[in-house]
CSV table of C-alpha atoms and ligand atoms in Angstrom, one decimal:
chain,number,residue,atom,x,y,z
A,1,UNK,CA,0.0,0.0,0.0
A,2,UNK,CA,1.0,3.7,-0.5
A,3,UNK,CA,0.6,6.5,1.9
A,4,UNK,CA,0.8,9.7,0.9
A,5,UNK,CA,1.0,12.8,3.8
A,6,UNK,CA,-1.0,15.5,3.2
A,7,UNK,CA,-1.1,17.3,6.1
A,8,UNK,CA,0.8,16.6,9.8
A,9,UNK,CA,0.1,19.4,12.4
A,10,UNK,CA,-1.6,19.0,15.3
A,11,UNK,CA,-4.3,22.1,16.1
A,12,UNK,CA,-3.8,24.5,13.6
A,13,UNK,CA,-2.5,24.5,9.9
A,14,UNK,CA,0.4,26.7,9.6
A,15,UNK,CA,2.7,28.4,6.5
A,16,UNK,CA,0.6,26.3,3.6
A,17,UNK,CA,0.9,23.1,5.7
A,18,UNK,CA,-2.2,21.4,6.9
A,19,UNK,CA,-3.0,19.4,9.8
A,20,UNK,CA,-4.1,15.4,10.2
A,21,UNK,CA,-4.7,13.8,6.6
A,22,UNK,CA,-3.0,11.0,4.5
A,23,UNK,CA,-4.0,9.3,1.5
A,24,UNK,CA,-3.7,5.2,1.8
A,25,UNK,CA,-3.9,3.7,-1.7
A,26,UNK,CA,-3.7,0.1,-2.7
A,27,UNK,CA,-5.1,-2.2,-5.9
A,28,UNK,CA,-6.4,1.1,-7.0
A,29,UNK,CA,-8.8,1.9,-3.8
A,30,UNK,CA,-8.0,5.4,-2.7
A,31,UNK,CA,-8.9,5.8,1.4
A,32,UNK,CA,-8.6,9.5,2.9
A,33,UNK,CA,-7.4,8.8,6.5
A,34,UNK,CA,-8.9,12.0,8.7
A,35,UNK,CA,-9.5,14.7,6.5
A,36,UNK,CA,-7.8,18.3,8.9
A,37,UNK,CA,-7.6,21.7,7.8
A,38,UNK,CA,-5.8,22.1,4.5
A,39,UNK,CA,-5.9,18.5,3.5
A,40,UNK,CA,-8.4,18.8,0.4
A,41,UNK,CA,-5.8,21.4,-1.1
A,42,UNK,CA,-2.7,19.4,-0.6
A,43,UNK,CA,-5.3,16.4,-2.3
A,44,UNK,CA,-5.7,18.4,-5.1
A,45,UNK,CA,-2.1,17.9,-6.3
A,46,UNK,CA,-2.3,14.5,-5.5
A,47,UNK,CA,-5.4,12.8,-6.8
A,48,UNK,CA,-8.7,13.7,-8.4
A,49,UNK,CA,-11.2,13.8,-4.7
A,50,UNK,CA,-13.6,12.3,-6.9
A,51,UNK,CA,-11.2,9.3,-7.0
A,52,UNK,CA,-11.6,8.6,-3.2
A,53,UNK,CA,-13.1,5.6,-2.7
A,54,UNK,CA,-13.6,6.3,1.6
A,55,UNK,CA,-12.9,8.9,4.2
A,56,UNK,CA,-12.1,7.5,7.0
A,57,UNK,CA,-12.0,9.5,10.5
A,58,UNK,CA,-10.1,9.3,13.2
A,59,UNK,CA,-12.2,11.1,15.8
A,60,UNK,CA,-14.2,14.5,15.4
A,61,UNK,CA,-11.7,17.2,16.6
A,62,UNK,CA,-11.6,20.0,14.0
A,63,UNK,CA,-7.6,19.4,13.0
A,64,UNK,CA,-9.0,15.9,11.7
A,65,UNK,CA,-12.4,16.4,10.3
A,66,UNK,CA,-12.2,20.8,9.2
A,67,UNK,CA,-12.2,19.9,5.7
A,68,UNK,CA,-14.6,17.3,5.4
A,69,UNK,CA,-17.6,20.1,4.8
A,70,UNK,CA,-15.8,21.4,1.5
A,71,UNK,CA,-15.0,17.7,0.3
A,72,UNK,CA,-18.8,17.4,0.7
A,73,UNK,CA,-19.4,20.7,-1.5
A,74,UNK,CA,-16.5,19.4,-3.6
A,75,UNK,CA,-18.6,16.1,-4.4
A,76,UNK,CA,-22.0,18.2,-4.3
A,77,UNK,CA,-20.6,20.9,-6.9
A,78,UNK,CA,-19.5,18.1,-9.2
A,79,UNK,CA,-22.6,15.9,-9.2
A,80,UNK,CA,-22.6,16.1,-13.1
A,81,UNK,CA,-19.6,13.6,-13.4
A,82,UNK,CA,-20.7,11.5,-10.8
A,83,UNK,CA,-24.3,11.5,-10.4
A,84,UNK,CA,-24.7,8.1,-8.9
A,85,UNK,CA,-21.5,7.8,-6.8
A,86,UNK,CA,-21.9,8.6,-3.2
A,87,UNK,CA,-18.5,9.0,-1.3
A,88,UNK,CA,-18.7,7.2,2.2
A,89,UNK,CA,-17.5,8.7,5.1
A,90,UNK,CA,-16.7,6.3,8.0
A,91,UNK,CA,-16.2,7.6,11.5
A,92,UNK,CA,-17.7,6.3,15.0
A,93,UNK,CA,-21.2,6.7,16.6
A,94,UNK,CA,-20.1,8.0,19.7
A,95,UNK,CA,-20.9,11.4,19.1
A,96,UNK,CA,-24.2,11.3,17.1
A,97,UNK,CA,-24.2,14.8,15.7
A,98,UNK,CA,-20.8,14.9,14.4
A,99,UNK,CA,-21.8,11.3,13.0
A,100,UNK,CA,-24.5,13.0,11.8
A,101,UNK,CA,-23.1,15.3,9.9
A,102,UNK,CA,-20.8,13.3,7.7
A,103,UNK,CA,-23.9,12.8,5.6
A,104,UNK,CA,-24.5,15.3,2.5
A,105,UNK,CA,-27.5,14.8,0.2
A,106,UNK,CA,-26.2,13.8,-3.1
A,107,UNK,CA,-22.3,14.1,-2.4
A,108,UNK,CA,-21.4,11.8,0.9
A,109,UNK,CA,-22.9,9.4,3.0
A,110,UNK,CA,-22.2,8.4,6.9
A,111,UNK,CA,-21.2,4.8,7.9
A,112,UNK,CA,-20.3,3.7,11.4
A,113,UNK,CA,-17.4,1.3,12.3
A,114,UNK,CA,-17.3,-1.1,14.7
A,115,UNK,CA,-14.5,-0.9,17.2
A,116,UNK,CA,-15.5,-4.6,18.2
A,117,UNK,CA,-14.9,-6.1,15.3
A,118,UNK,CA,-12.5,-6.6,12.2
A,119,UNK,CA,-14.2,-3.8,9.7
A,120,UNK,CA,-13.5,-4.3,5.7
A,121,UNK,CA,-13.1,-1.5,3.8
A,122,UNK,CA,-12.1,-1.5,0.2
A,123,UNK,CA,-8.5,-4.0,0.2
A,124,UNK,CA,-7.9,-3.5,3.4
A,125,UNK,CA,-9.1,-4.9,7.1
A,126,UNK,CA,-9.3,-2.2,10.1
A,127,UNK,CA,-9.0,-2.9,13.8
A,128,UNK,CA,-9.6,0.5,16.1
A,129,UNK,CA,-8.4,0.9,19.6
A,130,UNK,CA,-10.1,3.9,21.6
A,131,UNK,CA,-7.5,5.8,22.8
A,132,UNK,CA,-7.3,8.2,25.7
A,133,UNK,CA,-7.9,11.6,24.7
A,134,UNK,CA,-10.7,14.6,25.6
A,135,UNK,CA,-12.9,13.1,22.9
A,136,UNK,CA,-13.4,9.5,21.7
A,137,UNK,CA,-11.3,8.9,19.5
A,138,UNK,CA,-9.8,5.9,17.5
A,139,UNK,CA,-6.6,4.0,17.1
A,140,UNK,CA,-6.2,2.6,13.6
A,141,UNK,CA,-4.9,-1.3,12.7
A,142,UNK,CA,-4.9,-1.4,8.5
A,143,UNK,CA,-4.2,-4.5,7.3
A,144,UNK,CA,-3.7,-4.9,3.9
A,145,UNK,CA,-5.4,-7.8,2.6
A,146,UNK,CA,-3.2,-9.1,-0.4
A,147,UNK,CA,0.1,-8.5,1.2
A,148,UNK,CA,-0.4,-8.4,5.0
A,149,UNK,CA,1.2,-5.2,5.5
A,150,UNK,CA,0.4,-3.6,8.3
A,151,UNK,CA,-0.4,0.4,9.1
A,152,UNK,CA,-0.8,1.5,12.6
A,153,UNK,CA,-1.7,5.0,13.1
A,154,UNK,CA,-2.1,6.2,16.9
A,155,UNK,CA,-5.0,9.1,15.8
A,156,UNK,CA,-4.5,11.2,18.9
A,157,UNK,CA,-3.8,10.0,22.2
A,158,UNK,CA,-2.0,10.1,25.6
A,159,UNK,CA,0.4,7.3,26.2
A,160,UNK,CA,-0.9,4.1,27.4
A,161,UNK,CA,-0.1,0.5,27.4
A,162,UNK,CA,-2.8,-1.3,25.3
A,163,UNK,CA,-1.4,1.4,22.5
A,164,UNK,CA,2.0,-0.8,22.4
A,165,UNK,CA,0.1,-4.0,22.2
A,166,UNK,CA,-2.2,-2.6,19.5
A,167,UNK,CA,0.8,-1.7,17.3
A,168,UNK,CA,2.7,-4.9,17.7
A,169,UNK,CA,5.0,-5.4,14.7
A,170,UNK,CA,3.4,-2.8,12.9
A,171,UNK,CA,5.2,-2.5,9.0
A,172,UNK,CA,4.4,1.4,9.9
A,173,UNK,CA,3.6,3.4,12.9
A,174,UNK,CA,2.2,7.0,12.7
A,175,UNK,CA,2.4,8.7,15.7
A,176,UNK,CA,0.7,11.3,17.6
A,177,UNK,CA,4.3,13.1,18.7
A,178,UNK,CA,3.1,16.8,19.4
A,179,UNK,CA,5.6,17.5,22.5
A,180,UNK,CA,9.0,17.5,23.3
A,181,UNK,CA,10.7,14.8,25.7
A,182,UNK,CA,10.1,17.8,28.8
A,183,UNK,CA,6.3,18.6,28.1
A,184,UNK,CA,5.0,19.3,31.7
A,185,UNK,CA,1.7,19.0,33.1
A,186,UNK,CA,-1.1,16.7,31.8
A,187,UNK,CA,-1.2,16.2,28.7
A,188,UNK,CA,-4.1,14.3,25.6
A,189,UNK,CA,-0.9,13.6,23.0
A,190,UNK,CA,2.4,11.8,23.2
A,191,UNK,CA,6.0,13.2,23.7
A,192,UNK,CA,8.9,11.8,21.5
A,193,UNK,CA,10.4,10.5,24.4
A,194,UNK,CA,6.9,8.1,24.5
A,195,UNK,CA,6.6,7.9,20.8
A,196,UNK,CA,10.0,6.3,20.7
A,197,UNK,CA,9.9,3.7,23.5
A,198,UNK,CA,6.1,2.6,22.5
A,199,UNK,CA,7.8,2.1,19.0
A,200,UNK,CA,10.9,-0.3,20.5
A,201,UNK,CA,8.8,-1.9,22.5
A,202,UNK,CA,6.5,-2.8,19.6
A,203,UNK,CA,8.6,-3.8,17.2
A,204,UNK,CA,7.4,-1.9,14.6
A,205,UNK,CA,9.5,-1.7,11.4
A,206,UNK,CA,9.5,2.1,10.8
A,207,UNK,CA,8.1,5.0,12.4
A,208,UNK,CA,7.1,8.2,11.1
A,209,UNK,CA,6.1,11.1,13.8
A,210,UNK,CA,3.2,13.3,12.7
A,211,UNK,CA,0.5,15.8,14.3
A,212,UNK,CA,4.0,17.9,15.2
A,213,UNK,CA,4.1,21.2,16.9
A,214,UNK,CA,3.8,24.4,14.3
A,215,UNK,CA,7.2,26.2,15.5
A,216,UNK,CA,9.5,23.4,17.2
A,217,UNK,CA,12.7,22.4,16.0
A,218,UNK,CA,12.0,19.7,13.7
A,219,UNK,CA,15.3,18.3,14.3
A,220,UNK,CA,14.8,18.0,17.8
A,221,UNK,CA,11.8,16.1,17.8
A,222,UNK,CA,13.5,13.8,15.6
A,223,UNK,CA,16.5,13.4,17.8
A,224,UNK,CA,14.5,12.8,20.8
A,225,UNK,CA,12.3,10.4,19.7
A,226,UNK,CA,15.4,8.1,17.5
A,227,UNK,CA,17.2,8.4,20.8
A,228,UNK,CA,14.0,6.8,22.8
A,229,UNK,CA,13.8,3.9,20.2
A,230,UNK,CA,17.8,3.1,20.8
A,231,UNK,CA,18.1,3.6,17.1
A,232,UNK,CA,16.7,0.2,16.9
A,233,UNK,CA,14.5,1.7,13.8
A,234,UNK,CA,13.9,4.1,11.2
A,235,UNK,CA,12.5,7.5,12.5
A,236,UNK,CA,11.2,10.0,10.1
A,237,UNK,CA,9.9,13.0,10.0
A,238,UNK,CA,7.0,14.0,7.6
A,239,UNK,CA,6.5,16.4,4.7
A,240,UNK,CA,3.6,17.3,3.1
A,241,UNK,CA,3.7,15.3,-0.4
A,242,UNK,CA,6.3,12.5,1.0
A,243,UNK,CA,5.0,9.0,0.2
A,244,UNK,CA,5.9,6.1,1.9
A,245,UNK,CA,5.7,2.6,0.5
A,246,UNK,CA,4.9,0.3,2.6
B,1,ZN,ZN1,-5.5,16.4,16.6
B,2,ZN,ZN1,-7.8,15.3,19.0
């Protein structure tokens, strides 16, 4: 499968950089993962949005789900090409109105997933973990079906054990990384310091850490977190564009 970054900061897009949103693409089935503020431009470059097969949605905080009302327009404004195709949207039930609002007549419809259950969507077979953050919010296993590779993506989250487990041996980890090693007081995301020992202690085979802070040193984060994971694995940082084949 290929994922493609489109955006990777965590509140707040910042100098033409968007936040959560990454195209997953494999035996020609294009998945939007969490659709933040900016991401339908940096799509734009990438692939036709009437090519997405799914959107699928992390948990309903605006830096994941800002642009999913203009994808909606986008898909309503071109109903003349596609005047039978409804895009689904897939996000969880436990906020009803957000879930709600994922429908749009003629352009997108809403579609639960089941966090108790393995979910099929398109080539590939989804597992979610709830994670531990202000709002529910999702955990992502993506497995994909023909080759057995293996996405985790953390969504957004505080550090906690089950999180480790869930990524076990992961092909690719995306992590929630939005502080530095020294981040005081309580906090609803991960630190690289975290990032990189939940990634050891997985096993996963590469790591990339995403939903970054707007003005840090990039290259500190990077440090921090390769240190915490014993350069035992590849640690990357993202770009907008940068595709990863995994
Ligand atoms: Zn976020
Ligand atoms: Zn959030």
């Amino acid at each position: 499968m290929k994922l493609t970054v489109l955006g990777y900061y965590g509140g707040y897009p910042y100098q033409n950089t968007g936040t959560s949103g990454y195209l997953l693409q494999a035996n020609g089935f294009n998945l939007l993962l969490d659709c933040g503020s900016g991401v339908l431009m940096e799509l734009e470059d990438v692939l036709d949005p009437l090519r997405l097969d799914a959107v699928l949605l992390s948990h309903y905080h605006a830096d994941h789900v800002a642009d999913v009302g203009v994808l909606q327009y986008y898909w309503q404004l071109h109903s003349e090409r596609y005047q039978h195709e409804i895009l689904p949207i897939y996000g969880h039930v436990f906020d009803q109105a957000a879930f709600d609002g994922l429908d749009w007549p003629a352009a997108t419809e809403k579609r639960a997933y089941d966090p108790e259950i393995v979910n099929q969507i398109g080539p590939f077979e989804i597992k979610f973990l709830r994670t531990e953050h202000p709002v529910p919010a999702f955990a992502m296993r993506i497995k994909e079906r023909d080759t057995g590779k293996v996405l985790v993506y953390t969504a957004d989250s505080k550090v906690f054990p089950a999180l480790t487990k869930f990524a076990h041996d992961a092909d690719q980890l995306i992590a929630d990384t939005n502080f530095f090693a020294n981040q005081p007081g309580e906090i609803w995301h991960m630190t690289t310091t975290q990032v990189g020992e939940m990634a050891l202690k997985a096993h996963v085979h590469s790591l990339l850490i995403s939903h970054l802070p707007q003005t840090a040193d990039r290259n500190r984060l990077l440090k921090e977190t390769t240190v915490a994971s014993h350069n035992q694995l590849p640690v990357q940082l993202p770009h907008a564009g940068m595709v990863i084949n995994i």
